Coordinates of N, CA, C and O in Angstrom, one line a residue:
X18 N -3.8 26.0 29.6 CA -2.8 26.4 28.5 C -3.6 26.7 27.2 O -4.7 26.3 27.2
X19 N -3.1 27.2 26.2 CA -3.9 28.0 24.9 C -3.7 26.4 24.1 O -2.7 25.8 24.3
X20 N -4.8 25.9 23.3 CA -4.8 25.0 22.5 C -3.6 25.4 21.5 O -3.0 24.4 21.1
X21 N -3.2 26.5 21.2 CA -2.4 26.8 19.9 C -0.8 26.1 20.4 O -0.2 25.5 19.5
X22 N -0.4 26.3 21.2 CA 0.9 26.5 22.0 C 1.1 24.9 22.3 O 2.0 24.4 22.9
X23 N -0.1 24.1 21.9 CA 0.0 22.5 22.9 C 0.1 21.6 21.7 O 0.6 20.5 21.7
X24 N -0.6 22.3 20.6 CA -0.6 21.5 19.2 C 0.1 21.4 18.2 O 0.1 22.4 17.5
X25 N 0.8 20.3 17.6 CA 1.6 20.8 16.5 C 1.3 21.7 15.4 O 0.2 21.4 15.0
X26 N 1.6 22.6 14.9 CA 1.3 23.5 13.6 C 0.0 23.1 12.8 O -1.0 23.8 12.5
X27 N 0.6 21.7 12.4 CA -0.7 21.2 11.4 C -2.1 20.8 11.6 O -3.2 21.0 11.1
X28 N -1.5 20.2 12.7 CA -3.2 20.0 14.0 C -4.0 20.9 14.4 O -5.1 20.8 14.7
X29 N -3.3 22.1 14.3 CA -3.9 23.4 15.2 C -5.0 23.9 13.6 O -6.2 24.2 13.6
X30 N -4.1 23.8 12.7 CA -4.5 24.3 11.0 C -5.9 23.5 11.1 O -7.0 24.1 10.9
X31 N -5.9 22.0 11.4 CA -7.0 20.9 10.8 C -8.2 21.5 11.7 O -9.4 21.8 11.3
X32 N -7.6 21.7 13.4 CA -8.9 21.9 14.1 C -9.5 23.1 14.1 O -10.4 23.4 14.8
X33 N -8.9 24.0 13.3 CA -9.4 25.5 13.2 C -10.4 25.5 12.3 O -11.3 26.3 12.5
X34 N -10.3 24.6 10.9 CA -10.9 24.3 10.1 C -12.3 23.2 10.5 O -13.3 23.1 9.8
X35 N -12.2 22.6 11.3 CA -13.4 21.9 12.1 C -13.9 23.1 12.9 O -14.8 23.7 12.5
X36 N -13.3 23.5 13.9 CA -14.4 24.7 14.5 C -15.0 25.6 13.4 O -16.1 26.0 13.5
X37 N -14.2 25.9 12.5 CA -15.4 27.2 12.2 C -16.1 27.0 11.1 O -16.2 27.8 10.1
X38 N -16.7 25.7 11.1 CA -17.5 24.9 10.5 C -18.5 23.9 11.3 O -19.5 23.4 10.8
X39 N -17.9 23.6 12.8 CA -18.7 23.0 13.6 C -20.2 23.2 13.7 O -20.9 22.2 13.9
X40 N -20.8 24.3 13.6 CA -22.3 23.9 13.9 C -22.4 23.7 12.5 O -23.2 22.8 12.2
X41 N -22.0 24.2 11.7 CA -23.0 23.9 10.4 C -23.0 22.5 9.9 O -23.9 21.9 9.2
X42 N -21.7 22.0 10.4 CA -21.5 20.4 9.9 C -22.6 19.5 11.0 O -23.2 18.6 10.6
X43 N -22.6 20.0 12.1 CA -23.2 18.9 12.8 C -24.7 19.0 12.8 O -25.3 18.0 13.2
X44 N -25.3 20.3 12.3 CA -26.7 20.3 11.8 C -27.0 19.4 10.5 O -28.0 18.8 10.2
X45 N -25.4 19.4 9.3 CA -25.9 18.4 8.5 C -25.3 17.0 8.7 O -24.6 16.6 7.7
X46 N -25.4 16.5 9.6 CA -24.7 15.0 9.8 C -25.6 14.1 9.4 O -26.8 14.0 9.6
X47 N -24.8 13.5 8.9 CA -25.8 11.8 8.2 C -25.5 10.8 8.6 O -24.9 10.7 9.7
X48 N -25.7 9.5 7.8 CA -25.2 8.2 8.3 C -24.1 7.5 7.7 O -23.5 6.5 8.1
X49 N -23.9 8.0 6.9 CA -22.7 7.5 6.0 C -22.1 8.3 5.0 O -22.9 8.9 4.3
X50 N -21.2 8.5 4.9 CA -20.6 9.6 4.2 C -20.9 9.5 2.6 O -21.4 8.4 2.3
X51 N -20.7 10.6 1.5 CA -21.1 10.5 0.4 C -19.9 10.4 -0.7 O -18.8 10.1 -0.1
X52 N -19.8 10.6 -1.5 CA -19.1 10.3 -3.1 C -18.1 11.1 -3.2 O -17.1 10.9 -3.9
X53 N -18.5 12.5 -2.3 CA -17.3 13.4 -2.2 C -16.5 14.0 -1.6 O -15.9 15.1 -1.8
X54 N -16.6 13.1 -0.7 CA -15.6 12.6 1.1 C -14.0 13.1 0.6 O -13.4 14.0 1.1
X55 N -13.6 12.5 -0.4 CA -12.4 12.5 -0.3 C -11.8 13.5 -1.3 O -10.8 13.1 -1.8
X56 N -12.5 15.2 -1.8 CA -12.2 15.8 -2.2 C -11.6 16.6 -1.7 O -11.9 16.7 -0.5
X57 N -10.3 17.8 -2.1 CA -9.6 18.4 -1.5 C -10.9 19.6 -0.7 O -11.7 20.2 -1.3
X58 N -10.6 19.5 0.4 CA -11.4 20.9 1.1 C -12.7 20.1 1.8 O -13.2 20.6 2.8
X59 N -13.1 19.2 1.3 CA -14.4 18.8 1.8 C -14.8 18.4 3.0 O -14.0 17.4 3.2
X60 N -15.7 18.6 4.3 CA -15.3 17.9 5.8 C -17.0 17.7 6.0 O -17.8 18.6 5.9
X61 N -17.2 16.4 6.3 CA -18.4 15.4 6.7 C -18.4 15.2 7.9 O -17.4 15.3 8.6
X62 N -19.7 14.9 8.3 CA -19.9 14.5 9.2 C -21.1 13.5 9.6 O -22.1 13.5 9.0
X63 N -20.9 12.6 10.4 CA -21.3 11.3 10.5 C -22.0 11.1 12.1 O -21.3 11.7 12.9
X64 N -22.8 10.6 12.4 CA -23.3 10.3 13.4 C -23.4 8.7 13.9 O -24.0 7.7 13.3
X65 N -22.4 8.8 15.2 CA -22.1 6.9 15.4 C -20.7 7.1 15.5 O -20.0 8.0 15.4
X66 N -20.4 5.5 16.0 CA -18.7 5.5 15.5 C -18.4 4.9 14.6 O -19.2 4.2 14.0
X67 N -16.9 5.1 14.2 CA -16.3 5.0 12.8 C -15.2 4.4 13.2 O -14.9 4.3 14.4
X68 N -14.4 3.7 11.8 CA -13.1 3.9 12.0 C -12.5 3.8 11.0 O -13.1 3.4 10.0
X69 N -11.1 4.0 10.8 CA -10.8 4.3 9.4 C -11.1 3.2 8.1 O -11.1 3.6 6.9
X70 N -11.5 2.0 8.3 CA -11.9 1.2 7.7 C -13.4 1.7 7.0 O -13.5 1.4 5.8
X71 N -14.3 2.2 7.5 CA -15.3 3.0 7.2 C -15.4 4.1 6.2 O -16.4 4.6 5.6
X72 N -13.8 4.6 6.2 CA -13.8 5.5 5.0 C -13.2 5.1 3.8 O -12.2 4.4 3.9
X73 N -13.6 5.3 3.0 CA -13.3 5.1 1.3 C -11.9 4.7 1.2 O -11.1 5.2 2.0
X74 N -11.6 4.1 0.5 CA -10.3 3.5 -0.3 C -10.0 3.8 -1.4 O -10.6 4.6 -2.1
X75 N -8.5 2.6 -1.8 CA -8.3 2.7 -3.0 C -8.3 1.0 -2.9 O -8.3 0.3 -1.9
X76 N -8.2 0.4 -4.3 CA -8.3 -0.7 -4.5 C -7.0 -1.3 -4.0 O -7.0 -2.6 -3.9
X77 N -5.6 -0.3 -3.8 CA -4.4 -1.1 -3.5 C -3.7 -0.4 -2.1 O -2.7 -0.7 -1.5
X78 N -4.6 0.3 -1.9 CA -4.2 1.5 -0.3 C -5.4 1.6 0.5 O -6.5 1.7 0.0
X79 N -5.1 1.6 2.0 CA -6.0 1.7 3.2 C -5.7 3.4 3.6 O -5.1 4.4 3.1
X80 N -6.5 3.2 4.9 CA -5.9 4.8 5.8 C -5.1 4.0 7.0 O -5.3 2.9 7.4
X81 N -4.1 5.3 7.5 CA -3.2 4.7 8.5 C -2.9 5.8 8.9 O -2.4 6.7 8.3
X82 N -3.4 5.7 10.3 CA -3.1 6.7 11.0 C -1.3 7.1 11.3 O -0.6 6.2 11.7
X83 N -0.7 8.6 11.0 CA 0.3 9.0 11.3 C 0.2 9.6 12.8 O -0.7 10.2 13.4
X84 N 1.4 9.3 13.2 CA 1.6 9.8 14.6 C 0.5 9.4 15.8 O -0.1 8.3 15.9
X85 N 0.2 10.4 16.7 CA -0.7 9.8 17.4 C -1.6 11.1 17.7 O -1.4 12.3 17.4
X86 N -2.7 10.4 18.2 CA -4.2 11.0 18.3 C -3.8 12.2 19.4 O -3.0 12.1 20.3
X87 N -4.5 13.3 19.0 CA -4.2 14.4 19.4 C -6.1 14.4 20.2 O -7.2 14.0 19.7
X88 N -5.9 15.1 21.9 CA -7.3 15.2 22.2 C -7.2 16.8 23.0 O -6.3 17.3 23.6
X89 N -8.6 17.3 22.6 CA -8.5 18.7 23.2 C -9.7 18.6 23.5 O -10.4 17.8 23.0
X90 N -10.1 19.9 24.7 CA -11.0 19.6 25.5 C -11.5 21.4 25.9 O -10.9 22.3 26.4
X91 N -13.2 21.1 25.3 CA -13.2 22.6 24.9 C -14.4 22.7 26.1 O -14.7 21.9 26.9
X92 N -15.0 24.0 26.1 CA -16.6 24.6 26.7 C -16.2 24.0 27.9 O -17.0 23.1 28.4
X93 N -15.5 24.2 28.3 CA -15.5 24.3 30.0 C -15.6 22.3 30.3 O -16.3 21.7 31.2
X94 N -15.0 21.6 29.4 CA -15.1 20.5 29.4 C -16.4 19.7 28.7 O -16.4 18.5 28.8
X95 N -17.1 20.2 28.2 CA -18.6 19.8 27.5 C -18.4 19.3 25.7 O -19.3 19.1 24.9
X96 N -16.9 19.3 25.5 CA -16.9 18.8 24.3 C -15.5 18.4 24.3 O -14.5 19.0 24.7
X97 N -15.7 17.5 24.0 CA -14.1 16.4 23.9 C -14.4 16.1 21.9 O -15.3 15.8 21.1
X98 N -12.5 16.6 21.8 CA -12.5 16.4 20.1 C -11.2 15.5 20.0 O -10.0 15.8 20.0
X99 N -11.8 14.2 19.9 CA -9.8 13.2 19.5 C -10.2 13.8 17.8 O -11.2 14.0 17.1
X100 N -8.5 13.7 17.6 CA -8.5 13.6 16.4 C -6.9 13.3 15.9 O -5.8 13.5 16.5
X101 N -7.3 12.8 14.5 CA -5.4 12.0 14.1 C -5.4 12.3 12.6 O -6.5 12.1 12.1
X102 N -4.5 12.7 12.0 CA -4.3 12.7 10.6 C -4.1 11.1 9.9 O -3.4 10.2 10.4
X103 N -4.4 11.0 9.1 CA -4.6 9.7 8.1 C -4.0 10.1 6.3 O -4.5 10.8 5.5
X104 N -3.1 9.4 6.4 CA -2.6 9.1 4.7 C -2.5 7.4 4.1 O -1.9 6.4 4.6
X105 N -3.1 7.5 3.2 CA -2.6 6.3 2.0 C -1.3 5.2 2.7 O -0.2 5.8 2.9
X106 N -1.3 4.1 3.1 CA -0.5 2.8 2.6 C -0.6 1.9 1.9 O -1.8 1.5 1.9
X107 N 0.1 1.2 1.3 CA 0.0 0.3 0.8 C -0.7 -1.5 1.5 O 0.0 -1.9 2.4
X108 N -1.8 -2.2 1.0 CA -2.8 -2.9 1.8 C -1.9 -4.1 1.4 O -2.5 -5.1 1.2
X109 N -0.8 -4.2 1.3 CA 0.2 -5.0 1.2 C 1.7 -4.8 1.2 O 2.2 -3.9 0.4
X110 N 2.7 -5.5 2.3 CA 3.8 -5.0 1.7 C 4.9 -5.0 0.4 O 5.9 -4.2 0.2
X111 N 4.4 -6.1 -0.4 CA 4.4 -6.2 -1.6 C 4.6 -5.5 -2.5 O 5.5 -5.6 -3.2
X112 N 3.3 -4.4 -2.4 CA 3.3 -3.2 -3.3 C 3.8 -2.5 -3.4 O 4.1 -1.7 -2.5
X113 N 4.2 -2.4 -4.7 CA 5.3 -0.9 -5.2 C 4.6 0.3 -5.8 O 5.3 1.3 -6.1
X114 N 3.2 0.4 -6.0 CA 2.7 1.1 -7.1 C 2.7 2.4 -6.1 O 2.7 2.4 -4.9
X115 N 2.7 3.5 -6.9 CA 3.0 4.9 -5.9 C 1.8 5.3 -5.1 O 1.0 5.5 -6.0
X116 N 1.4 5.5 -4.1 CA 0.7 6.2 -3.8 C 0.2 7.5 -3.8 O 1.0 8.4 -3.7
X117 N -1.6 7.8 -3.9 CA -1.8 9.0 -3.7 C -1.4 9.9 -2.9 O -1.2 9.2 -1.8
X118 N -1.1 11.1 -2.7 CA -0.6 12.6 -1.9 C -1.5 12.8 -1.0 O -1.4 13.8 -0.4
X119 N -2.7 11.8 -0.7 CA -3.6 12.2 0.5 C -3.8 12.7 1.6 O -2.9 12.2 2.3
X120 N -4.5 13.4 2.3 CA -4.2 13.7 3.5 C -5.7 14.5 4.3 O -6.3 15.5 4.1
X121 N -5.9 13.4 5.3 CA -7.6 13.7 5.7 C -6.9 13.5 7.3 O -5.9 13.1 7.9
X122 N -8.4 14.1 7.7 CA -8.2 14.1 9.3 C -9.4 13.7 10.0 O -10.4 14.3 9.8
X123 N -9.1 12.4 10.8 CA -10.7 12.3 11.4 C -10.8 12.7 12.9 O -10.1 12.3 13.8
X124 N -11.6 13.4 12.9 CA -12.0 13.9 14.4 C -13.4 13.0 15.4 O -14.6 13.0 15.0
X125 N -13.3 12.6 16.2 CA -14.0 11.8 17.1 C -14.7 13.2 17.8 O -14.0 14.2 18.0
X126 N -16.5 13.4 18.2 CA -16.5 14.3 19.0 C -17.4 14.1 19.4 O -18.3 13.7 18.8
X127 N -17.2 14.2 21.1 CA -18.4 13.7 21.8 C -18.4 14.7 23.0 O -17.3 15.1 23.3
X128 N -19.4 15.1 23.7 CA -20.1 15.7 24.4 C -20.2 14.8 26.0 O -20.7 13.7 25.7
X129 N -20.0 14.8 27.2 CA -19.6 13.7 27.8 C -20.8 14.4 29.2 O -20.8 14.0 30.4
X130 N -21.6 15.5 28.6 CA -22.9 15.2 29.2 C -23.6 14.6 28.2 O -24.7 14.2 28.7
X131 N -23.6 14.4 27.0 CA -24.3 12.9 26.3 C -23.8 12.3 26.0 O -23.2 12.4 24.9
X132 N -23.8 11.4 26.8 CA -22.4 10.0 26.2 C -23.0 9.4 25.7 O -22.6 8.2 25.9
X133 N -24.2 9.6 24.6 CA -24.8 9.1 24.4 C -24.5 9.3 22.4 O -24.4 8.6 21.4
X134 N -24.6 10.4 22.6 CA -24.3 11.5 21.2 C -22.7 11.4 20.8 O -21.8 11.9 21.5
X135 N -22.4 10.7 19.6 CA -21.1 11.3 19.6 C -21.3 11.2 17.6 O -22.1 10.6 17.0
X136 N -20.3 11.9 17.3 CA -19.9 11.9 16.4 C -18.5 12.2 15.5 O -17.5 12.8 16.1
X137 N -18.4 11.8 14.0 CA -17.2 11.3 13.8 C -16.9 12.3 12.3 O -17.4 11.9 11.3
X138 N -16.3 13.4 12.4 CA -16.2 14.1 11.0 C -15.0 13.8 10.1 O -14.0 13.6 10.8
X139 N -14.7 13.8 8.8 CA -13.9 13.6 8.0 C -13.0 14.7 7.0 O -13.1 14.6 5.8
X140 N -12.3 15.5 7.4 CA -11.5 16.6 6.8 C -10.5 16.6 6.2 O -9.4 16.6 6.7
X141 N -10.9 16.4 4.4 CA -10.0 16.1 3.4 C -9.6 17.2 3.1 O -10.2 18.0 2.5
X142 N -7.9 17.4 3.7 CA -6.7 18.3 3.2 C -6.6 18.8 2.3 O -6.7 19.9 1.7
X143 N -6.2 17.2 2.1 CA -5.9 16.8 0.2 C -6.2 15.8 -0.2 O -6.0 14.7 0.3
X144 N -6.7 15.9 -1.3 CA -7.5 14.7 -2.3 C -7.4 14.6 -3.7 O -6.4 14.7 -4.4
X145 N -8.8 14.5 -4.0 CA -8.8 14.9 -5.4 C -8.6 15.9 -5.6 O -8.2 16.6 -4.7
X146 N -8.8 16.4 -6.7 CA -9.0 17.9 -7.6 C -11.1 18.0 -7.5 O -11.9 17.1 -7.8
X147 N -11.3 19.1 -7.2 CA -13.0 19.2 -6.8 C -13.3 19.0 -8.4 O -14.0 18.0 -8.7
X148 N -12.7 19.7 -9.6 CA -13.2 19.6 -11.0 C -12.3 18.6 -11.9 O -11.1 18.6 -12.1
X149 N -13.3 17.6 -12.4 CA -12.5 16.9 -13.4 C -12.7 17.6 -15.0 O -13.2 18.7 -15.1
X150 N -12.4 17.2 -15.8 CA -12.4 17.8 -16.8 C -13.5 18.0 -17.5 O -13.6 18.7 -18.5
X151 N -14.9 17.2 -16.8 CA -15.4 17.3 -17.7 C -16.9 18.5 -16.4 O -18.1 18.7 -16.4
X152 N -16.0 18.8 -15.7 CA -16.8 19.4 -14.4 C -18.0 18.3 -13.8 O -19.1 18.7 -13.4
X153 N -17.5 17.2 -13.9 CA -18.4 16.1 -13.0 C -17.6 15.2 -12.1 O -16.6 14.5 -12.3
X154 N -18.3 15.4 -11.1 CA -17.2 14.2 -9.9 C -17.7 12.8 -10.6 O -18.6 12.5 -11.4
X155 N -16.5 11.9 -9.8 CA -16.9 10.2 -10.5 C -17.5 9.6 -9.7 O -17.1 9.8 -8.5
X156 N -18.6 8.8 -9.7 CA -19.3 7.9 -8.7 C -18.3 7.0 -8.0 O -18.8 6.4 -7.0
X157 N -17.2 6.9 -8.3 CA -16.1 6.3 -7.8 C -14.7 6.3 -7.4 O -14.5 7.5 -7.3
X158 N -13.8 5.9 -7.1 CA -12.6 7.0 -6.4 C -12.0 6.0 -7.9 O -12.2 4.9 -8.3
X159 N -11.3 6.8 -8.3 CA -10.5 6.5 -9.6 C -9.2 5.8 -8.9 O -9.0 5.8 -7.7
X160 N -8.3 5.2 -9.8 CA -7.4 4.3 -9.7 C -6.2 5.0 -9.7 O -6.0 5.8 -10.5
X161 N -5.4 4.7 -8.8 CA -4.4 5.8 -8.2 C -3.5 5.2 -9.7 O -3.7 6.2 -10.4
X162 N -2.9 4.4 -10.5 CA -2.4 3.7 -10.8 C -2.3 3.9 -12.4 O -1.6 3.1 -12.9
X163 N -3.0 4.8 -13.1 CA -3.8 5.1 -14.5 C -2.6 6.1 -15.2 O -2.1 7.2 -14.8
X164 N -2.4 5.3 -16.4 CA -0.8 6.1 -17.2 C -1.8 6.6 -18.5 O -2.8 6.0 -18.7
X165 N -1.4 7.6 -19.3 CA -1.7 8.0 -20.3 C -0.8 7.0 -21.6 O -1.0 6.9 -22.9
X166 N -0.1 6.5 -20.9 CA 0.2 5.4 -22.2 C -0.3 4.5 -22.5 O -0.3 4.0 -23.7
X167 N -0.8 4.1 -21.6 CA -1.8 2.5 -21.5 C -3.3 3.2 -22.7 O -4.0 2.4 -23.4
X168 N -3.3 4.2 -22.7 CA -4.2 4.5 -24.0 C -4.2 5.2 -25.2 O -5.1 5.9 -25.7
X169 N -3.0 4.8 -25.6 CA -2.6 5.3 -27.0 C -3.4 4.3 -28.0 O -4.1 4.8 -28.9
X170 N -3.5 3.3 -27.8 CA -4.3 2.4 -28.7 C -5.8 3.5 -29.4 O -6.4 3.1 -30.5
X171 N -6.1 4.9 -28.5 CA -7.3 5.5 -29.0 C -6.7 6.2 -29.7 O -7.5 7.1 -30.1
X172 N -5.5 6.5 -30.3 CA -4.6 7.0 -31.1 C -5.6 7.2 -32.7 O -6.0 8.3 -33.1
X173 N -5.8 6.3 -33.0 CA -6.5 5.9 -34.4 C -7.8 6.5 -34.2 O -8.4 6.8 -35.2
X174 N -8.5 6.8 -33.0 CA -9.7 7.4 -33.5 C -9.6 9.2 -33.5 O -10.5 9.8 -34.0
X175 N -8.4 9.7 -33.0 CA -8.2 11.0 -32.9 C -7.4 11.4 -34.2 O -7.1 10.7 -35.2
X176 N -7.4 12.9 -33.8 CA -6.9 13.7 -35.5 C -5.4 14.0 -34.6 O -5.2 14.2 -33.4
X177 N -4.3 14.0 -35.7 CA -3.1 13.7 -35.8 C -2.8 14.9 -34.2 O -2.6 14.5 -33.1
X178 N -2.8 15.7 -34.4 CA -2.9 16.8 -33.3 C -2.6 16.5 -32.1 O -1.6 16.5 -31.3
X179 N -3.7 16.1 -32.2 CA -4.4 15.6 -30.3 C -3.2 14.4 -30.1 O -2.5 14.4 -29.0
X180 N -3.1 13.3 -31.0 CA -2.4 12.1 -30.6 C -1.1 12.9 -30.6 O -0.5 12.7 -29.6
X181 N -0.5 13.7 -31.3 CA 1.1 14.8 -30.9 C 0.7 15.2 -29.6 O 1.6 14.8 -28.9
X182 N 0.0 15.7 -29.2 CA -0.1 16.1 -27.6 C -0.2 15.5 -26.8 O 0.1 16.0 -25.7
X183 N -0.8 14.4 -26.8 CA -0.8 13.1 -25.8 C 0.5 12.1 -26.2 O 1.3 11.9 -25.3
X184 N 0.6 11.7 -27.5 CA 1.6 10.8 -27.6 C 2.7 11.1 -28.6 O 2.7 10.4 -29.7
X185 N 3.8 12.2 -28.4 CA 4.8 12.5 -29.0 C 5.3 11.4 -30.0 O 5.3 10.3 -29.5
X186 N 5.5 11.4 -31.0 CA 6.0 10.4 -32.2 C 5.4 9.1 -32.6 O 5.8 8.1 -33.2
X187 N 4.0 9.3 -31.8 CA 3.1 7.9 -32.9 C 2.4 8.4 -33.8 O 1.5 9.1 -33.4
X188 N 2.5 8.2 -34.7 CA 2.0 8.1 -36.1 C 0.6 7.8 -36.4 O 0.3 6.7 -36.4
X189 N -0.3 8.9 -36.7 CA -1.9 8.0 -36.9 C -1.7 7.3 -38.3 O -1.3 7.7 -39.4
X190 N -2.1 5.7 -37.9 CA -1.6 5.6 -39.1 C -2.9 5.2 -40.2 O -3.0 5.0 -41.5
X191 N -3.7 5.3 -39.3 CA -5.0 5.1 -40.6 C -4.8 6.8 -40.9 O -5.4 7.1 -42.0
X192 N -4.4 7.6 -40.6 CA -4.6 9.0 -41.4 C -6.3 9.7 -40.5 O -6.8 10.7 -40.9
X193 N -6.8 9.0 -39.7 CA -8.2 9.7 -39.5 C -8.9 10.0 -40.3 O -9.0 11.2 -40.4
X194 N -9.6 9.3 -41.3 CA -10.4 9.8 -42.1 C -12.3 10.8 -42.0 O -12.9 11.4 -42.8
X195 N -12.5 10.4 -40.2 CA -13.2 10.4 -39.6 C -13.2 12.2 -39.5 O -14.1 13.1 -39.7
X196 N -11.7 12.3 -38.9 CA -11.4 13.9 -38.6 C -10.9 14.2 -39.9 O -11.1 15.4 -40.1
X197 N -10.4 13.7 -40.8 CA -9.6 14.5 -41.8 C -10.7 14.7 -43.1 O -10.6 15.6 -43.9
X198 N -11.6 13.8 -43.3 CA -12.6 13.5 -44.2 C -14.1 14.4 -44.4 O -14.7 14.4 -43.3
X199 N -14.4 14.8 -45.0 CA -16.1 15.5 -44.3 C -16.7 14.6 -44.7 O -16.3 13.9 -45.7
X200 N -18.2 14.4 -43.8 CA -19.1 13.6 -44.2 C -19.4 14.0 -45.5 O -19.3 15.2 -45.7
X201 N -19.8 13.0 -46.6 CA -20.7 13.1 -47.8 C -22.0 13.1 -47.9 O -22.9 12.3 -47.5
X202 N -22.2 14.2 -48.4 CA -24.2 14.6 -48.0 C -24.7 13.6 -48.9 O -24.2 13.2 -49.9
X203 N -26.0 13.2 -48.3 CA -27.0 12.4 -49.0 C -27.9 12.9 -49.6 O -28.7 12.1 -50.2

């Protein structure tokens, strides 16, 4: 039967996106994934086994696999590909804080005339945004959790402007003299 016709919609989308990237990912496979695993578009690849515990977090969310592992079975039987989509839960049920819109897919793929070889790739849907503002990724996965109100207190070092566009009706109240003042030549 046609892989297309056996797979859900979205599965068929993830593994289309692993094949027509398969040799080039598995020429660069490493041992541990890097810093920008969990960017939108990004797909790694790993040599060994994994499991979702192995991939990046957040400080208040794990990965959890949705639904169930999907396996297809390619080259005349010479490559076996499991694979399951994974999103954000909460590492407690406790937690109320919202979660990230995540959505990665890990594929298991092994060769079963080398059962020896296998490996484990990572295909971020959705993640971050590739550009932060200042066009540098962060050495760290930022804090799903982070309000622009919690830093109005930097109100006082900006020019009245900027604190209107970030914080509607607070008042600089030192006036900025920093921004509003010119230095005095010496």
């Amino acid at each position: 039967a046609n892989i297309a016709t056996m797979l859900p919609p979205e599965y068929k989308r993830a593994l289309d996106v692993l094949l027509a990237s398969l040799t080039e990912i598995l020429r660069s496979s490493r041992l541990k994934f890097d810093k920008y695993l969990l960017y939108s578009g990004e797909i790694q690849i790993v040599e060994g086994r994994i499991t979702p515990k192995d991939i990046p977090k957040g400080d208040v969310w794990r990965w959890n696999q949705t639904k169930s592992r999907q396996v297809v079975v390619l080259n005349g039987g010479n490559l076996v590909i499991r694979f399951a989509k994974l999103t954000p839960r909460h590492t407690s049920k406790r937690m109320t804080s919202q979660l990230p819109s995540f959505k990665i897919w890990h594929f298991n793929i092994t060769y079963p005339s080398a059962p020896q070889k296998e490996y484990n790739a990572i295909y971020c849907e959705r993640g971050y945004s590739k550009y932060t503002l200042d066009n540098t990724i962060p050495t760290h996965i930022p804090h799903p959790e982070l309000n622009i109100d919690e830093f109005s207190f930097l109100a006082k070092f900006l020019p009245q402007e900027t604190v209107d566009e970030f914080w509607p009706g607070i008042l600089n109240e030192t006036s900025n003299t920093l921004f509003n003042n010119p230095l005095p030549c010496l």
